[in-house]
Each structure stands twice: as structure tokens, then as C-alpha cells.
GROMACS .gro file of C-alpha atoms in nm:
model
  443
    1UNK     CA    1  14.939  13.119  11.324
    2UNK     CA    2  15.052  13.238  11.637
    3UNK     CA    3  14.932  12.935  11.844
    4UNK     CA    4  14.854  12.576  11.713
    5UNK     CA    5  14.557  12.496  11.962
    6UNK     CA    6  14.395  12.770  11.712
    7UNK     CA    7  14.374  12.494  11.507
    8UNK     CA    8  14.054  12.293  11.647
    9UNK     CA    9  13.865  12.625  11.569
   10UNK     CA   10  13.894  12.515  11.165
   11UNK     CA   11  13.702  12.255  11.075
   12UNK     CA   12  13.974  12.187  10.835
   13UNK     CA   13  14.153  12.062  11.128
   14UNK     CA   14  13.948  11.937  11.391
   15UNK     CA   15  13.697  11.722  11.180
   16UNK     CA   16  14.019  11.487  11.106
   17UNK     CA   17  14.163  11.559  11.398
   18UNK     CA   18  13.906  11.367  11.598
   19UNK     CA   19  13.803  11.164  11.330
   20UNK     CA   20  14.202  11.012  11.314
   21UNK     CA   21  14.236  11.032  11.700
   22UNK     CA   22  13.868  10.828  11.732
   23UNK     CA   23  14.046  10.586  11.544
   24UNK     CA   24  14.352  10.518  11.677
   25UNK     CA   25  14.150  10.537  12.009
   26UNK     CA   26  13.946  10.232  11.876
   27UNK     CA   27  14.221  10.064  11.708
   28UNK     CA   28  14.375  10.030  12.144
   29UNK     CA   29  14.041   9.981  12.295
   30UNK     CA   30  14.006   9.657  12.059
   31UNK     CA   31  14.370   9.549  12.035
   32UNK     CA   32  14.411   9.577  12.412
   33UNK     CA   33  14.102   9.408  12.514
   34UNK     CA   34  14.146   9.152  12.302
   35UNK     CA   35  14.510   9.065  12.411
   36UNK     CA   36  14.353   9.086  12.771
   37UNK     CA   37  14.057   8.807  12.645
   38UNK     CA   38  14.357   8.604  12.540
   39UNK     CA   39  14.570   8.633  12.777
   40UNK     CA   40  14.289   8.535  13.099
   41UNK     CA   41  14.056   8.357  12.921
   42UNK     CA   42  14.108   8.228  12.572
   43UNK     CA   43  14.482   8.091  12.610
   44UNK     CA   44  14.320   7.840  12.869
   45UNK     CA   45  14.005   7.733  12.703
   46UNK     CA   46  14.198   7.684  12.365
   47UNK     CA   47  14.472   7.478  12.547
   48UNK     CA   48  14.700   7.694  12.350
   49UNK     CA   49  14.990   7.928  12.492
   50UNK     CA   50  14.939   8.276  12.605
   51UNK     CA   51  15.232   8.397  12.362
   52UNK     CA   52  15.110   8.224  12.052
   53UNK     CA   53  14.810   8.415  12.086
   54UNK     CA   54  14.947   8.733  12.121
   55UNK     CA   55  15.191   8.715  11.870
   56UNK     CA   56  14.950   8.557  11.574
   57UNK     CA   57  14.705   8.925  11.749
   58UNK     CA   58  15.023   9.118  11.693
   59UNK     CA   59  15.107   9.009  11.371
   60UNK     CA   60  14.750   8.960  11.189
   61UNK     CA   61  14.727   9.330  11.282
   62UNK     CA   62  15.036   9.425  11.120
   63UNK     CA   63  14.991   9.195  10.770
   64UNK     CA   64  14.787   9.453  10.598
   65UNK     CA   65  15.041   9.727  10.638
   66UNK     CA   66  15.281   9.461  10.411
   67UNK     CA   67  15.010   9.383  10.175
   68UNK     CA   68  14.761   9.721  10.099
   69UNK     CA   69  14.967   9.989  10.211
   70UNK     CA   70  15.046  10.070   9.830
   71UNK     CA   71  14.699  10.015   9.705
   72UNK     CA   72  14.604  10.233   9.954
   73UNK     CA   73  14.829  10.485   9.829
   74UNK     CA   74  14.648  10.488   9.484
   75UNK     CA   75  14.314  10.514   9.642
   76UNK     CA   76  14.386  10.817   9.880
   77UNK     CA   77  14.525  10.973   9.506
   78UNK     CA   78  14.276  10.883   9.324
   79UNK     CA   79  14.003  10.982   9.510
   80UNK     CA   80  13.847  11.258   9.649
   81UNK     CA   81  13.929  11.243  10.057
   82UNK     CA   82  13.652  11.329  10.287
   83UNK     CA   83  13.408  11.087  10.108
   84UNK     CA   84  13.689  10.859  10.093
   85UNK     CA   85  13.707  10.888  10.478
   86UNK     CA   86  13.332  10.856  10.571
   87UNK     CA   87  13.359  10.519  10.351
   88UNK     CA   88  13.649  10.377  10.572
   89UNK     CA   89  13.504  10.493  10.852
   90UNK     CA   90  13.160  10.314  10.758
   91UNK     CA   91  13.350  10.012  10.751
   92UNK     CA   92  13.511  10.006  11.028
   93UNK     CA   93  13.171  10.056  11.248
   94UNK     CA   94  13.054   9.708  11.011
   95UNK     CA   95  13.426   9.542  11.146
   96UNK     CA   96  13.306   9.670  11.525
   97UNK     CA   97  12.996   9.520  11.494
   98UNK     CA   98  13.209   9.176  11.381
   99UNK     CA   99  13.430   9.227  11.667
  100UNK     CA  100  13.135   9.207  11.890
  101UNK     CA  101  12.979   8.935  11.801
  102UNK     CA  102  13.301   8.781  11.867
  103UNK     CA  103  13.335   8.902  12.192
  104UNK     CA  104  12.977   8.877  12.270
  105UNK     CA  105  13.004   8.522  12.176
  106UNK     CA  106  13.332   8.457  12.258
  107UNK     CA  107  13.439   8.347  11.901
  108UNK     CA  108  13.793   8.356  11.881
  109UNK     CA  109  13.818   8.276  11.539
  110UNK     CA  110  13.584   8.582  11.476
  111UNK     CA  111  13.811   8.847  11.692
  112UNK     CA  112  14.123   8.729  11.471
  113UNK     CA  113  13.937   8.828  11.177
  114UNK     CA  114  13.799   9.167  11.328
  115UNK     CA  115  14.176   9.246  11.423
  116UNK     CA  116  14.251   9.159  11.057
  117UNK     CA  117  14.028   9.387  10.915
  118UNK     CA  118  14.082   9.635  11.155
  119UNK     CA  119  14.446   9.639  11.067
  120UNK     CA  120  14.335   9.643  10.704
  121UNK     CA  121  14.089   9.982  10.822
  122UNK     CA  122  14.371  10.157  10.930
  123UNK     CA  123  14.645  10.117  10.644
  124UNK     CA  124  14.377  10.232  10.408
  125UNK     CA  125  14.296  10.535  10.646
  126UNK     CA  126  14.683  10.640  10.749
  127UNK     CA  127  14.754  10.766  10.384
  128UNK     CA  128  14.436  10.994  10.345
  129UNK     CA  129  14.500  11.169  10.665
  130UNK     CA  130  14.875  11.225  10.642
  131UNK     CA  131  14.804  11.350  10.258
  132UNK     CA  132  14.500  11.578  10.384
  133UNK     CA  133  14.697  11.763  10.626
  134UNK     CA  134  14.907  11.935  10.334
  135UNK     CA  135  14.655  12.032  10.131
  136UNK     CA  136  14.432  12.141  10.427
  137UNK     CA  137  14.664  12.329  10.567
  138UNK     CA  138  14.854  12.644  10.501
  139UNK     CA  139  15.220  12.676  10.501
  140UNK     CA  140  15.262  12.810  10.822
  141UNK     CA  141  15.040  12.567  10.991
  142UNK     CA  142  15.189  12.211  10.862
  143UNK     CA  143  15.447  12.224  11.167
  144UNK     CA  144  15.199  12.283  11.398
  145UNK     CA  145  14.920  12.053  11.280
  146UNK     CA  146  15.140  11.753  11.261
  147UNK     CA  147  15.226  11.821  11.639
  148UNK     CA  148  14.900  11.796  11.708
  149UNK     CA  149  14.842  11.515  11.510
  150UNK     CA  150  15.144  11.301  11.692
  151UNK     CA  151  15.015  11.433  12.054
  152UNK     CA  152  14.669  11.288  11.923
  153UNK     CA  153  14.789  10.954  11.833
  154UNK     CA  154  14.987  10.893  12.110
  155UNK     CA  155  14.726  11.001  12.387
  156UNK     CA  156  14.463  10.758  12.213
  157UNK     CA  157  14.713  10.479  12.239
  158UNK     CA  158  14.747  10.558  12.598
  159UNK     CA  159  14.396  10.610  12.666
  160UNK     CA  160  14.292  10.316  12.436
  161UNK     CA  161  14.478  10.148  12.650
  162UNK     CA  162  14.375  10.241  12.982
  163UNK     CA  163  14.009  10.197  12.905
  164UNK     CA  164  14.041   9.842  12.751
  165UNK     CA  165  14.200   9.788  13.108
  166UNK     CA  166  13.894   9.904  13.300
  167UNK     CA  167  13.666   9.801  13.082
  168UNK     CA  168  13.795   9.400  13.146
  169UNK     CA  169  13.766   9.404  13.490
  170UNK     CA  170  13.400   9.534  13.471
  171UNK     CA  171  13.124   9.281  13.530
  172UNK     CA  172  12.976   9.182  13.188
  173UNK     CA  173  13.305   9.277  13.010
  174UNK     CA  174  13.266   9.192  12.697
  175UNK     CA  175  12.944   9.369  12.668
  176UNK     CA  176  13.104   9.664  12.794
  177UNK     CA  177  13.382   9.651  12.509
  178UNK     CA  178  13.148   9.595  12.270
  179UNK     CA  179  12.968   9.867  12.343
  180UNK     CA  180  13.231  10.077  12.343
  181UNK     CA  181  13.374   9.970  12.027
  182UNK     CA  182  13.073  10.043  11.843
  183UNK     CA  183  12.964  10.364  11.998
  184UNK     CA  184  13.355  10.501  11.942
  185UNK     CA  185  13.344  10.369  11.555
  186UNK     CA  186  12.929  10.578  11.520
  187UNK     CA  187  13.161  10.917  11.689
  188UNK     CA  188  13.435  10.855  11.451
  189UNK     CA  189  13.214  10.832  11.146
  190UNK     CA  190  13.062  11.171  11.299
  191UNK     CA  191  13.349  11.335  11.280
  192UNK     CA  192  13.413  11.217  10.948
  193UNK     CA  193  13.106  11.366  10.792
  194UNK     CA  194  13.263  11.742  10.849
  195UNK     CA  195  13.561  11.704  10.690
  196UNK     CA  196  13.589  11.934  10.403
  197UNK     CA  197  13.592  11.860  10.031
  198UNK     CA  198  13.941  11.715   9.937
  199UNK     CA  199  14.018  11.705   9.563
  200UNK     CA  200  14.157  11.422   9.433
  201UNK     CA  201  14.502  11.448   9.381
  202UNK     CA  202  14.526  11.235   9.057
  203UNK     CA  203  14.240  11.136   8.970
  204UNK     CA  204  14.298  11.003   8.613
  205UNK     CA  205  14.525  10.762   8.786
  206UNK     CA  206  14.447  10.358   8.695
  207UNK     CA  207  14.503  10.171   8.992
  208UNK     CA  208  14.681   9.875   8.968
  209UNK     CA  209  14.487   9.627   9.227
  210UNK     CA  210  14.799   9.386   9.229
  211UNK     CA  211  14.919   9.416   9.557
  212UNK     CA  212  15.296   9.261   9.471
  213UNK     CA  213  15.343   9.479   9.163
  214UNK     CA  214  15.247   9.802   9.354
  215UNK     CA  215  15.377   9.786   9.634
  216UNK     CA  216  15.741   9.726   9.437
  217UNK     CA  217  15.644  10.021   9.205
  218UNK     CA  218  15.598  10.229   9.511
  219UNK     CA  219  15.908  10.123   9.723
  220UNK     CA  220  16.102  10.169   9.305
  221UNK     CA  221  15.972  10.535   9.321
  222UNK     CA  222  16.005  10.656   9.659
  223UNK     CA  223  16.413  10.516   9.580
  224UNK     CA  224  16.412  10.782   9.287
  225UNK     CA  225  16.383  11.074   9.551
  226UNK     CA  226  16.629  10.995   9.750
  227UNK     CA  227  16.583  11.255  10.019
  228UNK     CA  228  16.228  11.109  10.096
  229UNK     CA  229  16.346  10.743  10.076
  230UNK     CA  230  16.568  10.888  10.404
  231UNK     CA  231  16.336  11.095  10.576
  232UNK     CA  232  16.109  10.769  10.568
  233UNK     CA  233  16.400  10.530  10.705
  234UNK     CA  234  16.406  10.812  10.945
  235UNK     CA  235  16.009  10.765  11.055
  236UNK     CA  236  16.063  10.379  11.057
  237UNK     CA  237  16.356  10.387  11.291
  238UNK     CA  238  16.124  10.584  11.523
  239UNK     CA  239  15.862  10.305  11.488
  240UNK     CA  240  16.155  10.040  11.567
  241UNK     CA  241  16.256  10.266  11.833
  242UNK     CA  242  15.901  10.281  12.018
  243UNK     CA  243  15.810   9.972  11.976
  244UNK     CA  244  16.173   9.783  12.157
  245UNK     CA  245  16.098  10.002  12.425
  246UNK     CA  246  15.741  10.021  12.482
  247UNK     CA  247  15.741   9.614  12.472
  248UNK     CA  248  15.942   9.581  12.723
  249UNK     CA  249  15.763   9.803  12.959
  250UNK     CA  250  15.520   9.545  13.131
  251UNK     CA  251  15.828   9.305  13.165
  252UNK     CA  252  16.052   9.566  13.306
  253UNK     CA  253  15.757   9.660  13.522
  254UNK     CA  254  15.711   9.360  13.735
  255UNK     CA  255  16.078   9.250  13.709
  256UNK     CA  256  16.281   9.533  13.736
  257UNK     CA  257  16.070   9.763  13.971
  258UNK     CA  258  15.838   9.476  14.162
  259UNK     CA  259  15.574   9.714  14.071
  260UNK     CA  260  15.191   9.638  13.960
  261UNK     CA  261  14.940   9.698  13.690
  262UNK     CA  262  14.966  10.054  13.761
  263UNK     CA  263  15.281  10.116  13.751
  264UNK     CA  264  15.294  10.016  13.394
  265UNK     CA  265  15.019  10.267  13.325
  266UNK     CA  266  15.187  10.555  13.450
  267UNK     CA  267  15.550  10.422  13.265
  268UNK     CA  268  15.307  10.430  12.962
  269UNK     CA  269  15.134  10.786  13.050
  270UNK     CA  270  15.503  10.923  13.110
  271UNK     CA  271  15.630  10.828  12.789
  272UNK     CA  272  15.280  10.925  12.610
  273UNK     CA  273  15.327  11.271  12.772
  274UNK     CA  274  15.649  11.299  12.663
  275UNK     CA  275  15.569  11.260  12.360
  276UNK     CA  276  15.314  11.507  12.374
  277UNK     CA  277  15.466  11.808  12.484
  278UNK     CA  278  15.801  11.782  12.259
  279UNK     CA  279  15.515  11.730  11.930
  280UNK     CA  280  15.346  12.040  12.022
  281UNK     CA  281  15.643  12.234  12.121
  282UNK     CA  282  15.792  12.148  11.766
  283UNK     CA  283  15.619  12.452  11.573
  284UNK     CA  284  15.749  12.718  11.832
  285UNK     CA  285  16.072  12.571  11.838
  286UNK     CA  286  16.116  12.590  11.436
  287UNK     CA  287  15.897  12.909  11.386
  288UNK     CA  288  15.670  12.756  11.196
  289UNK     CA  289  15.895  12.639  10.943
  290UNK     CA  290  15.947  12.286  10.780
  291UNK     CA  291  16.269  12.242  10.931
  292UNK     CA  292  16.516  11.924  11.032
  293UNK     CA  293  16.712  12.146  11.332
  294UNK     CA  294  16.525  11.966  11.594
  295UNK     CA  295  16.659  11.631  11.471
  296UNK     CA  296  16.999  11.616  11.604
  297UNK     CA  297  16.817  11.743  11.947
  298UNK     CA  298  16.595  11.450  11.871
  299UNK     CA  299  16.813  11.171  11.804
  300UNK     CA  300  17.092  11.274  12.109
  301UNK     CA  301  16.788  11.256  12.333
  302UNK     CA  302  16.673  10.938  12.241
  303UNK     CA  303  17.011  10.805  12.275
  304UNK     CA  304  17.164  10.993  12.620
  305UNK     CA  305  16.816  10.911  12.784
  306UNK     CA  306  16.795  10.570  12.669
  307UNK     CA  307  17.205  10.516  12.815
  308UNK     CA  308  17.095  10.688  13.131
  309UNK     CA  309  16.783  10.398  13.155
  310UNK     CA  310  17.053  10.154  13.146
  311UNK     CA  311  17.235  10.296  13.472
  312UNK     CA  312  16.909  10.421  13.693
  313UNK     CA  313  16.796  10.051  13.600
  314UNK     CA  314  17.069   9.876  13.725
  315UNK     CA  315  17.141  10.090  14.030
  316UNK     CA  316  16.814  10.041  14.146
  317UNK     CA  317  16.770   9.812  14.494
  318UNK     CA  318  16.440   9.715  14.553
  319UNK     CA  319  16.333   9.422  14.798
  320UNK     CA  320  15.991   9.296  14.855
  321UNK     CA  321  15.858   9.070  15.053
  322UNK     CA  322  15.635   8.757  15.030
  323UNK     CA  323  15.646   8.865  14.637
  324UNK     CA  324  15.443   9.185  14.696
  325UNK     CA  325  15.420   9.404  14.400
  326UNK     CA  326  15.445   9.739  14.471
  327UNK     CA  327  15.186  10.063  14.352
  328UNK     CA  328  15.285  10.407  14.203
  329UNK     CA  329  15.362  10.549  14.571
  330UNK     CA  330  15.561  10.268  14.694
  331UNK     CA  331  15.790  10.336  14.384
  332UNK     CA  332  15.786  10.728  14.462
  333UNK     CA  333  16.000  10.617  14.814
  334UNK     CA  334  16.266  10.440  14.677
  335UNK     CA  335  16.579  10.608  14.592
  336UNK     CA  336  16.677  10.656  14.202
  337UNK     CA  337  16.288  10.556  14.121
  338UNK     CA  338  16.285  10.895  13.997
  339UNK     CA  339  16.576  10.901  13.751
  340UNK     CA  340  16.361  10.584  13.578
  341UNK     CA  341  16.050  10.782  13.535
  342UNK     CA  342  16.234  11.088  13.403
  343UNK     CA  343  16.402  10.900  13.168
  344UNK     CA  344  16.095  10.777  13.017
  345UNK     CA  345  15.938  11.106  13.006
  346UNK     CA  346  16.267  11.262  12.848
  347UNK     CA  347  16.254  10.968  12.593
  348UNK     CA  348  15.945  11.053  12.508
  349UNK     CA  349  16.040  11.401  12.465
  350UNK     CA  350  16.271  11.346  12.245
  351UNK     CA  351  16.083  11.145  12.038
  352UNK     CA  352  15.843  11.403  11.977
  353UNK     CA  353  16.110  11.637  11.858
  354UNK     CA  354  16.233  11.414  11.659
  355UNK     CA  355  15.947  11.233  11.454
  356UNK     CA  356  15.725  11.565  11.403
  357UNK     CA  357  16.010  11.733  11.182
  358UNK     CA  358  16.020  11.432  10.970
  359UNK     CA  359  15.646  11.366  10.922
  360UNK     CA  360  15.628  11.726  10.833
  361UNK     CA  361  15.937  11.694  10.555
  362UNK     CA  362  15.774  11.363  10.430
  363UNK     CA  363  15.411  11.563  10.370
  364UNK     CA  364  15.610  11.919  10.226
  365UNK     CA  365  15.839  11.747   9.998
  366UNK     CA  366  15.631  11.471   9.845
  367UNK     CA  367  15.492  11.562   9.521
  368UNK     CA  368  15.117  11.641   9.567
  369UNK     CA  369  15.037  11.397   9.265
  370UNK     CA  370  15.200  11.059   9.445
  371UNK     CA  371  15.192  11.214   9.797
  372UNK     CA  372  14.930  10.942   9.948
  373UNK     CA  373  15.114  10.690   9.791
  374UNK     CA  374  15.467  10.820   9.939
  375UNK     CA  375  15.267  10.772  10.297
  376UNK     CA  376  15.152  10.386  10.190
  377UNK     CA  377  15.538  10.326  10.157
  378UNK     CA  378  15.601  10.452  10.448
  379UNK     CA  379  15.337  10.267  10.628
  380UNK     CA  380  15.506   9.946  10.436
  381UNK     CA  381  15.853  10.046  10.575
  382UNK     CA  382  15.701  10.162  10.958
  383UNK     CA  383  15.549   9.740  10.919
  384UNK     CA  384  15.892   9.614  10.826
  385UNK     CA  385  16.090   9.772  11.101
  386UNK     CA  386  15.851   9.670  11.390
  387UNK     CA  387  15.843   9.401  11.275
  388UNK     CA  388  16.262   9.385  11.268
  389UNK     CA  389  16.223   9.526  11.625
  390UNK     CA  390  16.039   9.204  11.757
  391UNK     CA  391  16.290   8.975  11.585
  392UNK     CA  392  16.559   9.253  11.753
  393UNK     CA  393  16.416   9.203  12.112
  394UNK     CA  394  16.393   8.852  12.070
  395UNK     CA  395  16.760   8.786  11.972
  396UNK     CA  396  16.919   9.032  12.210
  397UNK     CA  397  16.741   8.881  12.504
  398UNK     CA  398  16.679   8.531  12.451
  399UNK     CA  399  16.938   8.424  12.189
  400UNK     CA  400  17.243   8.666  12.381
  401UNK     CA  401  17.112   8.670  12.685
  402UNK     CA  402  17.168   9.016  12.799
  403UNK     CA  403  16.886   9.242  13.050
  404UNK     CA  404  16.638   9.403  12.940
  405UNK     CA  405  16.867   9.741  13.082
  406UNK     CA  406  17.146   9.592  12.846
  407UNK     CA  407  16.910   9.564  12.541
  408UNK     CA  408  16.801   9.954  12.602
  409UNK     CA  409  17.190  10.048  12.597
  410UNK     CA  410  17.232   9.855  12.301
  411UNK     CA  411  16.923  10.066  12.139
  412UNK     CA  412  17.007  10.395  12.268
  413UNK     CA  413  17.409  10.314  12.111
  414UNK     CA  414  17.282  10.183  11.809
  415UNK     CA  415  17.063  10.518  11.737
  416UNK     CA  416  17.413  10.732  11.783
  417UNK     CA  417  17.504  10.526  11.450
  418UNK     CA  418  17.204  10.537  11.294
  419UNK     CA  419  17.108  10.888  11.355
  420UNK     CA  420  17.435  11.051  11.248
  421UNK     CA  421  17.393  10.867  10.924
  422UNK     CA  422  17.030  10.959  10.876
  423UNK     CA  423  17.193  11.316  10.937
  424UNK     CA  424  17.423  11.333  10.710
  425UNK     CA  425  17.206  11.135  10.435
  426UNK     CA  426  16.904  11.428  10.446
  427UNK     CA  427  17.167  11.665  10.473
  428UNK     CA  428  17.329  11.559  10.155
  429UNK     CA  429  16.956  11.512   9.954
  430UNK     CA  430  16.806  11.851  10.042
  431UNK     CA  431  16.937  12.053   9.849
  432UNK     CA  432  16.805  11.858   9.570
  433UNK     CA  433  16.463  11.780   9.740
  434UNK     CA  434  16.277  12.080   9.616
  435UNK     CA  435  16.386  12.051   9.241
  436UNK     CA  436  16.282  11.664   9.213
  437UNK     CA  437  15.935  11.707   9.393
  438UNK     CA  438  15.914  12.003   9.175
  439UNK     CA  439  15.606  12.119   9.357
  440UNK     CA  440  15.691  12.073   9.738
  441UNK     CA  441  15.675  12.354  10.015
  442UNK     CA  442  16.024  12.491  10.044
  443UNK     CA  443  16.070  12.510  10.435
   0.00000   0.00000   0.00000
């Protein structure tokens, strides 16, 4: 296919296209807002501290990634996938109508579990729709879809974002988000209803509802093919990547640049973009063709940019007075302003180049019979290495001491070593990637 945007014409495509990008959409609207709630309101009303409560938000939405990641795995086998879908996606407009009752109500207790089960929602969803693609698509198309797929996710983060923003500053807020929550989850079930007939995969397969004893099995079999095993180290390290960064960016924000709410938006949008354009340009850069070339482009991106943040940061002089923060166009003025916000964008970039080839390699090389359950490890590996990242942060700035430009160098240095291993490591397992998936797509 000569262009990718061709795509949204087959309903093959677009039905999960916009049924996956409603979700992640939902997923930020909720998660933002609610982080917002806690951070103005619910911090002092509990009498308990502002980073307690975002950190139990960030980490009850990360648990079921840990815990049903593999189950999910056996499901999205098992089962047959656009049913499967319309059944999660049921579910999660029952969780939005939990979530506002919470809000509604302002029942913390209640928006904890919400975020729970919305976690839960979306590591049972992540391995149907990164296991559809392949079978959905043709050969020639799997480059292009996943670019898609990656510019959808990370616009709905961004506009998730931006809406849960507006939406708290509205009069009658929290009927606002509510609204929106639920109306969003009813579009995303939509969606879901024209997605085409799936076969199941497997679907002889007993699952095994222990959560311990699967999720080793998985992480035992995705060792046993060891070219996947690197190509998902590979994804996770992206997730690690994104999230350092991407944390930082409020702090960095205000402290570093003096600038306001806005200016974190449009640090966001830049790096959202970013990642945008180098997704989509992925299938014209490899012809269509499941292909690593783009990842050494990738991972020398992510780590010259990243070095370069350190130096615009710390050349920058910026003075304020009477502790004014300053807006987008303020920022535009000051000299070297500009080498910051291309950096971001050009990190972004090169993230895109660098996470669709793998995503692509994970989906062609899996074997079709385990290949949602290769994505649930995956997902339990992505968990594990954000996870790592906020531990990372923490020690590099509070334990060490060092900037927040100083923790970025550190990143961007510490990619150069783990990107030429990852290199060499797929390099090495290739060859022999075909042969042990025995029915993969040979890029």
C-alpha cells in the first residue's frame, strides 16, 4: 500500500484504530483529572500529602500490568477478538460509570478503585489489539499500521491530557469529567462493535487462572526465543526512556524555564508530535518491510538529542521578576529557548523511529499460536521498567543530587550502552528468529 492513511478506509483498521485510540484517550482524561482532584482538592481535605496521592494513583494504575498481563495473554489466544473487545470495552463504560460516582461524590476511596480497574481494562485490552494488527493486516501493511497505531496512542495521551486540564477549571468540574468519561467509554464501545471477526488463535488452549504460575510460564517462554526476549527489552527501555523524561517535564517547566501551565503543554505537544511524524514516516523509510535499520537512527537520536538537552538547559539565562512565570511567547524571546524545544521534538522523533520497528518485529516474529501472550509479557516487562524508571529518577536526583539537565545526560549516555547492546543482541538472534517462530513474517 502505497500510503498508510489508506488505512482508515478498511474497517479492518479503523474500527480498532479508534476503538484503541478512544481508549487510551479515556485512560488520560481519567488519570489526569484525577491527579488534578488530588493534587487541589483531595490532598487537603484528606490531610494527606500531595505526593502520596499521586504515587499510590500512579502505582494502583500500574499493579495490573504485574499481575494479569499473562492471563490476559491466554484470553486474547483463546478467544475470538472482536467479541473479546466489545466485552472489555463494556466494562470499561461500567468502571466510568464507578469513576463518576466517585467524582460526582467526591469518594476518594471510589476513584482509587476506578483507576484500579481501569488499569486492569487496559492490560486485558493491550494484548488483543497488538495481536489483531497481524492477523488483520497484510504483509505490506504491518509497518505502516503500527505507525499509525503509535501516532494514535501518543496523540490521545496528549489530548487526554489537555482536556482533563480544561475540563478542571470548568465550573461544575467533576460533572464535566464525568460526563466525558462516560460518553468517550459509549464511542469506544461503538467503535468496537465494527471490528471484524478475529479467530481465535488457540482456542483449545486451558487457561491457567493462576496469576503467579503464568505469568512465570510466560516470562520462561518468551526466554526460549531469544530474539523476542530482546526486541521486548528493547520496547521496555523505550517505556523507561519516556517515562524519566516525560516526568520531569512539569518540574523542568517551572524550574528550569520560569514558564507556566502552558508551557508544559506545548513541551508535551512537541514531544507527542515528534513522536508522531517519525511513527508514520517509519513505513516509507523501510519500504514497507519489517525491518530493524531505523534502530541505530533511533537509538543515536535519543541519545545525541537527549546530550544536547543537557547543554541548551544549562546555557539557558532566564530572570523573572516578582516570581512571574512566563507563557509560550515569553519563552519564544529568549535566546537558546529554541534549541530546548527542538530537542524535545527531535527526541520524540527519534523515538518514533525507534519503537515502531520493534513493535512491528515483536507482532511478525511471534508465533501466531502464543502471539497475545508474547504482548502480555511485554506489557509485564513495559510495568517493570517504569516502574525501575521512578526508582531511577528518584535516586539520581534526590539520593545523588545531580539536575534534572544532569539526570537527562545520564539517560541519553546510558542509552549509547544500552542500545549498542540491544544491537548487537537482535543482530545475533535473527537469523534464527524465523526458524524458532516457525510461522512468523520474514521481513
Amino acid at each position: 500500500m502505497s500510503n498508510q492513511f489508506q488505512l482508515f478506509k478498511r474497517r479492518r483498521f479503523s474500527a480498532m484504530f479508534f476503538t484503541q485510540f478512544l481508549g487510551a484517550f479515556n485512560d488520560n482524561i481519567f488519570k489526569q483529572a484525577l491527579i488534578l482532584v488530588l493534587t487541589y482538592t483531595a490532598a487537603s481535605k484528606l490531610g494527606v500529602e500531595v505526593s502520596i496521592l499521586n504515587n499510590l494513583a500512579a502505582m494502583l494504575f500500574i499493579l495490573p500490568y504485574f499481575l494479569f498481563s499473562a492471563l490476559a495473554g491466554q484470553i486474547a489466544d483463546k478467544y475470538e477478538k472482536s467479541k473479546l473487545t466489545q466485552f472489555i470495552k463494556l466494562l470499561e463504560l461500567v468502571i466510568m460509570a464507578v469513576a463518576a460516582v466517585g467524582f460526582v461524590f467526591e469518594w476518594y476511596a471510589l476513584l482509587f478503585v476506578a483507576l484500579f480497574l481501569m488499569g486492569t481494562h487496559s492490560t486485558f485490552f493491550g494484548p488483543i489489539k497488538y495481536a489483531y494488527l497481524p492477523q488483520a493486516m497484510k504483509e505490506d501493511e504491518l509497518v505502516g499500521a503500527n505507525g499509525l497505531f503509535q501516532m494514535g496512542t501518543s496523540l490521545a495521551i496528549l489530548v487526554g491530557m489537555i482536556v482533563a486540564g480544561i475540563l478542571t477549571q470548568l465550573s461544575q468540574s467533576l460533572y464535566w469529567i464525568s460526563a466525558t468519561v462516560l460518553v468517550d467509554a459509549v464511542l469506544g464501545y461503538l467503535a468496537a462493535r465494527y471490528i471484524p471477526t478475529m479467530p481465535a488463535m488457540q482456542p483449545d488452549l486451558k487457561i491457567n487462572w493462576n496469576i503467579i504460575t503464568t505469568s512465570l510460564a510466560t516470562v520462561r517462554y518468551l526466554y526460549s526465543l531469544p530474539f523476542l526476549f530482546f526486541i521486548i527489552l528493547g520496547n521496555s527501555w523505550f517505556w523507561f526512556y519516556g517515562a524519566t523524561f516525560l516526568t520531569q517535564v512539569p518540574e523542568f517547566s517551572k524550574v528550569i524555564l520560569l514558564g507556566d501551565e502552558s508551557v508544559v503543554i506545548f513541551l508535551l505537544t512537541l514531544f507527542s508530535v515528534g513522536v508522531s511524524i517519525g511513527s508514520v514516516l517509519c513505513k516509507t523509510l523501510t519500504k514497507n518491510k519489517v525491518s530493524l535499520r531505523l534502530l541505530p537512527f533511533g537509538i543515536a537520536g535519543l541519545s545525541i538529542f537527549a546530550i544536547d538537552l543537557y547543554f541548551s538547559l544549562s546555557g539557558l539565562d532566564i530572570n523573572v521578576n516578582n516570581d512571574t512565570l512566563l507563557g509560550i511567547g515569553d519563552l519564544f524571546n529568549i535566546s537558546g529557548s529554541w534549541r530546548v524545544f527542538a530537542d524535545l521534538f527531535l527526541l520524540g522523533f527519534s523515538g518514533g523511529l525507534y519503537i515502531v520497528p520493534l513493535y512491528a518485529s515483536m507482532q511478525a516474529y511471534a508465533p501466531k499460536s502464543h502471539r497475545a501472550r508474547i504482548v502480555g509479557a511485554n506489557n509485564i516487562f513495559n510495568a517493570i521498567f517504569m516502574v525501575t524508571s521512578a526508582i531511577f529518577a528518584i535516586v539520581i536526583l534526590n539520593v545523588l543530587g545531580f539536575t534534572l539537565p544532569q539526570l537527562f545526560l545520564v539517560t541519553g549516555l546510558l542509552n549509547i550502552v544500552f542500545g549498542a547492546f540491544l544491537y548487537i543482541k537482535l543482530n545475533k538472534h535473527i537469523k534464527h528468529a524465523v526458524i524458532q517462530t516457525n510461522d512468523g513474517i520474514a521481513p
